[in-house]
Amino acid sequence: MQLTVWTYEGPPHVGAMRIATAMKGVHYVLHAPQGDTYADLLFTMIERRDRRPPVTYTTFQARDLGSDTAELFKTAAREAYERFRPDAMLVGASCTAELLQDDPGGLALALGLPIPVIPLELPAYQKKENWGAAETFYRVVRACAAQHAQSPAVQRPRRADGLRPRCNLLGPTALGFRHRDDVVEVTKLLDELGIDVHVTAPLGASPADLARLGDADFNVVLYPEIALPAAKWLERTFNQPYVKTIPIGVTATRAFIAEVAKVSGVSQPIAETDSRLPWYSRSVDSTYLTGKRAFIFGDASHALAAARIASEELGFSIVGLGTYSREFAREVREAAAGYGLEALITDDYLEVEAQVTALQPEIVLGTQMERHIAKRLGIPSAVISAPVHVQDFPARYSPQMGFEGANVIFDSWVHPLMMGLEEHLLGMFREDFEFHDGAAPSHLGHHDAGPAEAPPPAPAPISIGWAPEAEKELGKIPFFVRGKARRNTERFAAESGVATITLETLYDAKAHFSR
Amino acid sequence: MSSSFGQQESGAPTLSKPGCDRTILRERGQREVFCGLTGIVWLHRKIQDAFFLVVGSRTCAHLIQSAAGVMIFAEPRFATAILDDRDLAGLADANDELDRVVARLLERRPDIKLLFLVGSCPSEVIKLDLARAAHRLTRSCSPAVRILNYSGSGIETTFTQGEDACLASLVPELPEAGTQERSLLVAGALSDIVEDQFRRLFEDLGISPVHFLPPRRAADLPPVGPGTHCLLAQPFLCDTARALEARGAKIIPALFPIGSEGTTEWLKAAADCWGIRHDRLEAVTAPGRARAAAALARHRAKLEGKRIFFFPDSQLEVPLARFLCRELGMRATEIGTPYLHKDHLERELALLPASARISEGQDVERQLDRCRQDDPDLVVCGLGLANPLEAEGITTKWSIELLFTPIQGYDQAGDAAELFTRPLSRRERLEV
């Protein structure tokens, strides 16, 4: 059992729903107890879709358990087919139905429906949402495209001269963080490079579209958490190489262009006029961003991309990096080692909270959950990854990928930080009644926010005392670095055997750590 | 639980006549409803020193997070102990695990006085004995923390039935009232402002002592005994009522306090029980009735003659339909409810217009067909259906809000009506 205040991912069948809802002509029959239809709200409310997800639930109740829940499933599947006439049907179980062991896959196949029926085995007590989405996408791709596979020995015919190369975009789903606009931005980028997008999947694709996947020259994996197993299968089956770089950030977008050019054989230079991040970041207004201590957490792809942007493109210092995507733990560990850190690989919200509390960063780049932590600790934060809430499915064009994505990122990450002049003035004048210590940045408009000295949940007990004048001096340090100063001083005192921290100790510690 | 809605149902929709003289359409199929865990979203705010620990799967955690997380940025007073495959392997082990999780939780939240272990579909299906776990943990944690258990699983409870199960689990904990003492107990979580209004009205009527279940703090559990007379403030409290009766309390039959008529009848039922003279009731309720009448007149102009269709959700549908039809002149085409407790709703049903179709249970696709055919002016439904129906051009009122908004009593009658006029006004306003 795991104590869970917030969960980073839903159960795997929600991942399967994201695939079914993203696609056209697919219906999902889910063996699930009454109440699991809450998942519809994710799509109708958070993503504001204008139609119901293509999901039929059996919604069995306690009184059904004594009778034939398998029959209930068969009826639901049959009626769903008759009503919705899909081109393909996914069938599976939610966590409770998994315990009943009715075998939805076998039952649905026995119905003899005249469409492909794709059984899903999603172990709900071991795996989670992204795994469920990846597994489902892989199964659907196989079911639809396998019949067109040729022997691996057959070489892909070269595209005729004068024809533009074409690729598939793999990974965007329903309920994906900025998937809608990332697809537009990457499609535009590829078009400028002279490359056509053949099929985008699963978002907007039908089973017939998936059957055509093999006709593309290569694949672009936008979201490896979802599309990597499918891309690897397509590589084995159709000799389609796939592009591994994820174009989030200016450096990454350049690397993406280089990799696409290599894979496709195009050699078209591309104008970077859309990318304002490099100049914005170089302009002197951004100088104060240098060395801002950032904590980064999210799914692996977004966390890795964010770390690179934060360190190479914005000049932040990364003090913590982690992910809840265990499937990509190795990549995140490697990246963290590059920043001299140990990666935090966990899906335990309380562990993340403890680390943020211990590190006292100046900005938290994370998920909706890290917004909770940051709010509690009074630290500025921006959302870089799912899970997200309704405000992160905005009406306006808001990609994370490509050059426009970098513009969006610059604006949204810098926004929560106190602006430079205000930061200076706060450091100089501590007792202003209005722009007081710990008040939220005044450009955010929360004038009456109380002092935001963090109420840390159960910090390690420290036996070292503070002399009053040292405590007072600590209060003169701007609040967003004060937590760090306190910890450093206490650590310095502990290491050098000082029992009471005086003014001297405070400045000794400052000198010690500024080396 | 299941005995509380014991009517026989087969696969096909059935029409049957219960005690009251009405035809009820009974259906089963896909039910687009919440499970009882959702009750935690408001209960954790009502009982301020209680904590709700769901023992379930990641789905359960995801559900409460999705239902409540939109609004909740502070640390909530609920969490989930997520079962994993090790727990499914052997039951003895699961109890140790539960003890460990509870210990970690109580360490983190020392302010907790009352902890509910909330059963879910997975914990019910694997028959994890949470009642016994609650007993065991109470022994080790008392007197600091009291630990109770109820089921909020989807297989046993629908949405507001979670509150019923929670309150029913509290009833055995209530202190024994002196046998001679006559007291009024109001059952059902009400918003604090409504609770205070009712408290003042009962005081003016001369009814005392008055207690409310649930209380705002775990230490303030109301006493119960043979002298206790109980008014139900919510229509979904079947098991709670039965548990109170088992403690000797008497349920006062009444309309539910929604709208001016419902509130008056509800207060009158208690007043009659206390032998309070009619003119005193008239005098005490007159200002409230006058204010409600003034507030409702404005909304009646907008709602009169409009046709309304209710999808099943909370069991509030029947009293709400009675209020909207009788006090605001709406015409109900279908009134769907997840369960119809004949005893508690008898008076309500008698006041519903004969033309309204009443349905119990759900086959959502067929009900959507009927809804489209009825072509109502306003549809009350859950959030899974609301935006899709809006996209079809059908105006909707999302039903969960009816649980999160003070709608009971005289001074909320206008607010309750406004919840239904707002979507219609909005549709008129928008030019795009």
Short mmCIF file of N, CA, C and O in Angstrom, two decimals, chain A residues 435-477:
data_model
loop_
_atom_site.label_atom_id
_atom_site.label_comp_id
_atom_site.label_asym_id
_atom_site.label_seq_id
_atom_site.Cartn_x
_atom_site.Cartn_y
_atom_site.Cartn_z
N PHE A 435 5.03 46.98 -0.19
CA PHE A 435 5.85 46.00 -0.89
C PHE A 435 6.72 45.29 0.14
O PHE A 435 7.93 45.33 0.09
N HIS A 436 6.02 44.64 1.08
CA HIS A 436 6.76 44.11 2.21
C HIS A 436 7.40 42.77 1.88
O HIS A 436 7.12 42.16 0.85
N ASP A 437 8.24 42.39 2.79
CA ASP A 437 8.97 41.16 2.66
C ASP A 437 8.01 39.97 2.49
O ASP A 437 7.08 39.81 3.27
N GLY A 438 8.22 39.15 1.48
CA GLY A 438 7.39 37.96 1.35
C GLY A 438 6.08 38.22 0.66
O GLY A 438 5.34 37.28 0.37
N ALA A 439 5.74 39.49 0.40
CA ALA A 439 4.53 39.73 -0.38
C ALA A 439 4.78 39.16 -1.76
O ALA A 439 5.91 39.08 -2.23
N ALA A 440 3.73 38.76 -2.41
CA ALA A 440 3.88 38.21 -3.75
C ALA A 440 4.40 39.31 -4.66
O ALA A 440 4.20 40.50 -4.38
N PRO A 441 5.08 38.93 -5.73
CA PRO A 441 5.54 39.94 -6.68
C PRO A 441 4.38 40.87 -7.05
O PRO A 441 3.29 40.41 -7.31
N SER A 442 4.63 42.19 -7.05
CA SER A 442 3.51 43.12 -7.20
C SER A 442 2.89 43.04 -8.59
O SER A 442 1.74 43.39 -8.76
N HIS A 443 3.64 42.55 -9.60
CA HIS A 443 3.01 42.46 -10.93
C HIS A 443 1.99 41.33 -10.98
O HIS A 443 1.22 41.22 -11.92
N LEU A 444 1.96 40.46 -9.94
CA LEU A 444 0.96 39.41 -9.91
C LEU A 444 -0.30 39.86 -9.19
O LEU A 444 -1.30 39.14 -9.16
N GLY A 445 -0.22 41.05 -8.56
CA GLY A 445 -1.44 41.66 -8.08
C GLY A 445 -2.00 41.19 -6.77
O GLY A 445 -3.06 41.62 -6.37
N HIS A 446 -1.29 40.30 -6.05
CA HIS A 446 -1.83 39.85 -4.75
C HIS A 446 -1.25 40.72 -3.65
O HIS A 446 -0.31 40.37 -2.99
N HIS A 447 -1.85 41.90 -3.43
CA HIS A 447 -1.25 42.85 -2.51
C HIS A 447 -1.29 42.40 -1.07
O HIS A 447 -0.45 42.74 -0.29
N ASP A 448 -2.34 41.65 -0.72
CA ASP A 448 -2.48 41.33 0.70
C ASP A 448 -1.98 39.93 1.04
O ASP A 448 -2.33 39.38 2.07
N ALA A 449 -1.16 39.37 0.16
CA ALA A 449 -0.61 38.06 0.50
C ALA A 449 0.24 38.19 1.76
O ALA A 449 1.04 39.10 1.89
N GLY A 450 0.04 37.31 2.68
CA GLY A 450 0.76 37.38 3.94
C GLY A 450 2.21 37.01 3.75
O GLY A 450 2.61 36.61 2.66
N PRO A 451 3.02 37.15 4.77
CA PRO A 451 4.41 36.73 4.68
C PRO A 451 4.47 35.25 4.32
O PRO A 451 3.69 34.46 4.84
N ALA A 452 5.35 34.93 3.42
CA ALA A 452 5.34 33.58 2.90
C ALA A 452 6.47 32.73 3.45
O ALA A 452 7.00 31.88 2.77
N GLU A 453 6.85 33.01 4.68
CA GLU A 453 7.85 32.13 5.30
C GLU A 453 7.30 30.72 5.31
O GLU A 453 6.18 30.49 5.79
N ALA A 454 8.03 29.80 4.77
CA ALA A 454 7.48 28.47 4.54
C ALA A 454 7.10 27.76 5.84
O ALA A 454 7.86 27.80 6.79
N PRO A 455 5.92 27.14 5.91
CA PRO A 455 5.63 26.25 7.03
C PRO A 455 6.09 24.86 6.67
O PRO A 455 5.31 24.07 6.16
N PRO A 456 7.37 24.54 6.84
CA PRO A 456 7.86 23.28 6.28
C PRO A 456 7.28 22.09 7.04
O PRO A 456 7.28 22.10 8.27
N PRO A 457 6.75 21.10 6.34
CA PRO A 457 6.21 19.94 7.02
C PRO A 457 7.35 19.08 7.55
O PRO A 457 8.11 18.51 6.76
N ALA A 458 7.44 18.99 8.82
CA ALA A 458 8.41 18.14 9.51
C ALA A 458 9.82 18.23 8.96
O ALA A 458 10.33 17.29 8.36
N PRO A 459 10.49 19.37 9.13
CA PRO A 459 11.90 19.44 8.71
C PRO A 459 12.76 18.68 9.72
O PRO A 459 12.32 18.43 10.84
N ALA A 460 13.94 18.34 9.30
CA ALA A 460 14.83 17.62 10.22
C ALA A 460 15.07 18.48 11.45
O ALA A 460 15.34 19.68 11.33
N PRO A 461 14.95 17.95 12.63
CA PRO A 461 15.14 18.75 13.83
C PRO A 461 16.57 19.26 13.92
O PRO A 461 17.52 18.51 13.71
N ILE A 462 16.70 20.53 14.20
CA ILE A 462 18.03 21.14 14.26
C ILE A 462 18.25 21.62 15.68
O ILE A 462 17.46 22.38 16.21
N SER A 463 19.33 21.18 16.26
CA SER A 463 19.54 21.50 17.67
C SER A 463 20.34 22.79 17.83
O SER A 463 20.56 23.24 18.94
N ILE A 464 20.77 23.36 16.71
CA ILE A 464 21.58 24.56 16.79
C ILE A 464 20.68 25.77 17.01
O ILE A 464 19.69 25.93 16.33
N GLY A 465 21.06 26.64 17.95
CA GLY A 465 20.25 27.81 18.22
C GLY A 465 20.75 29.02 17.46
O GLY A 465 21.89 29.06 16.99
N TRP A 466 19.87 30.00 17.32
CA TRP A 466 20.23 31.24 16.65
C TRP A 466 20.28 32.36 17.69
O TRP A 466 19.32 32.55 18.43
N ALA A 467 21.36 33.07 17.68
CA ALA A 467 21.41 34.26 18.52
C ALA A 467 20.45 35.29 17.94
O ALA A 467 20.30 35.35 16.72
N PRO A 468 19.81 36.10 18.80
CA PRO A 468 18.79 37.02 18.31
C PRO A 468 19.29 37.93 17.19
O PRO A 468 18.59 38.15 16.21
N GLU A 469 20.52 38.46 17.34
CA GLU A 469 20.96 39.42 16.32
C GLU A 469 21.23 38.72 14.98
O GLU A 469 21.04 39.29 13.92
N ALA A 470 21.62 37.45 15.05
CA ALA A 470 21.83 36.69 13.81
C ALA A 470 20.50 36.40 13.14
O ALA A 470 20.34 36.51 11.93
N GLU A 471 19.53 36.05 13.97
CA GLU A 471 18.17 35.77 13.46
C GLU A 471 17.64 37.03 12.77
O GLU A 471 17.03 36.96 11.70
N LYS A 472 17.91 38.18 13.39
CA LYS A 472 17.42 39.43 12.83
C LYS A 472 18.09 39.72 11.50
O LYS A 472 17.46 40.15 10.53
N GLU A 473 19.39 39.45 11.46
CA GLU A 473 20.15 39.69 10.23
C GLU A 473 19.63 38.77 9.11
O GLU A 473 19.52 39.18 7.97
N LEU A 474 19.31 37.55 9.49
CA LEU A 474 18.77 36.59 8.51
C LEU A 474 17.50 37.16 7.89
O LEU A 474 17.25 37.00 6.70
N GLY A 475 16.72 37.84 8.70
CA GLY A 475 15.48 38.44 8.22
C GLY A 475 15.69 39.50 7.17
O GLY A 475 14.77 39.90 6.46
N LYS A 476 16.93 40.01 7.06
CA LYS A 476 17.22 41.07 6.08
C LYS A 476 17.55 40.47 4.71
O LYS A 476 17.66 41.20 3.73
N ILE A 477 17.73 39.19 4.67
CA ILE A 477 18.01 38.54 3.38
C ILE A 477 16.70 38.37 2.64
O ILE A 477 15.70 37.99 3.23
#
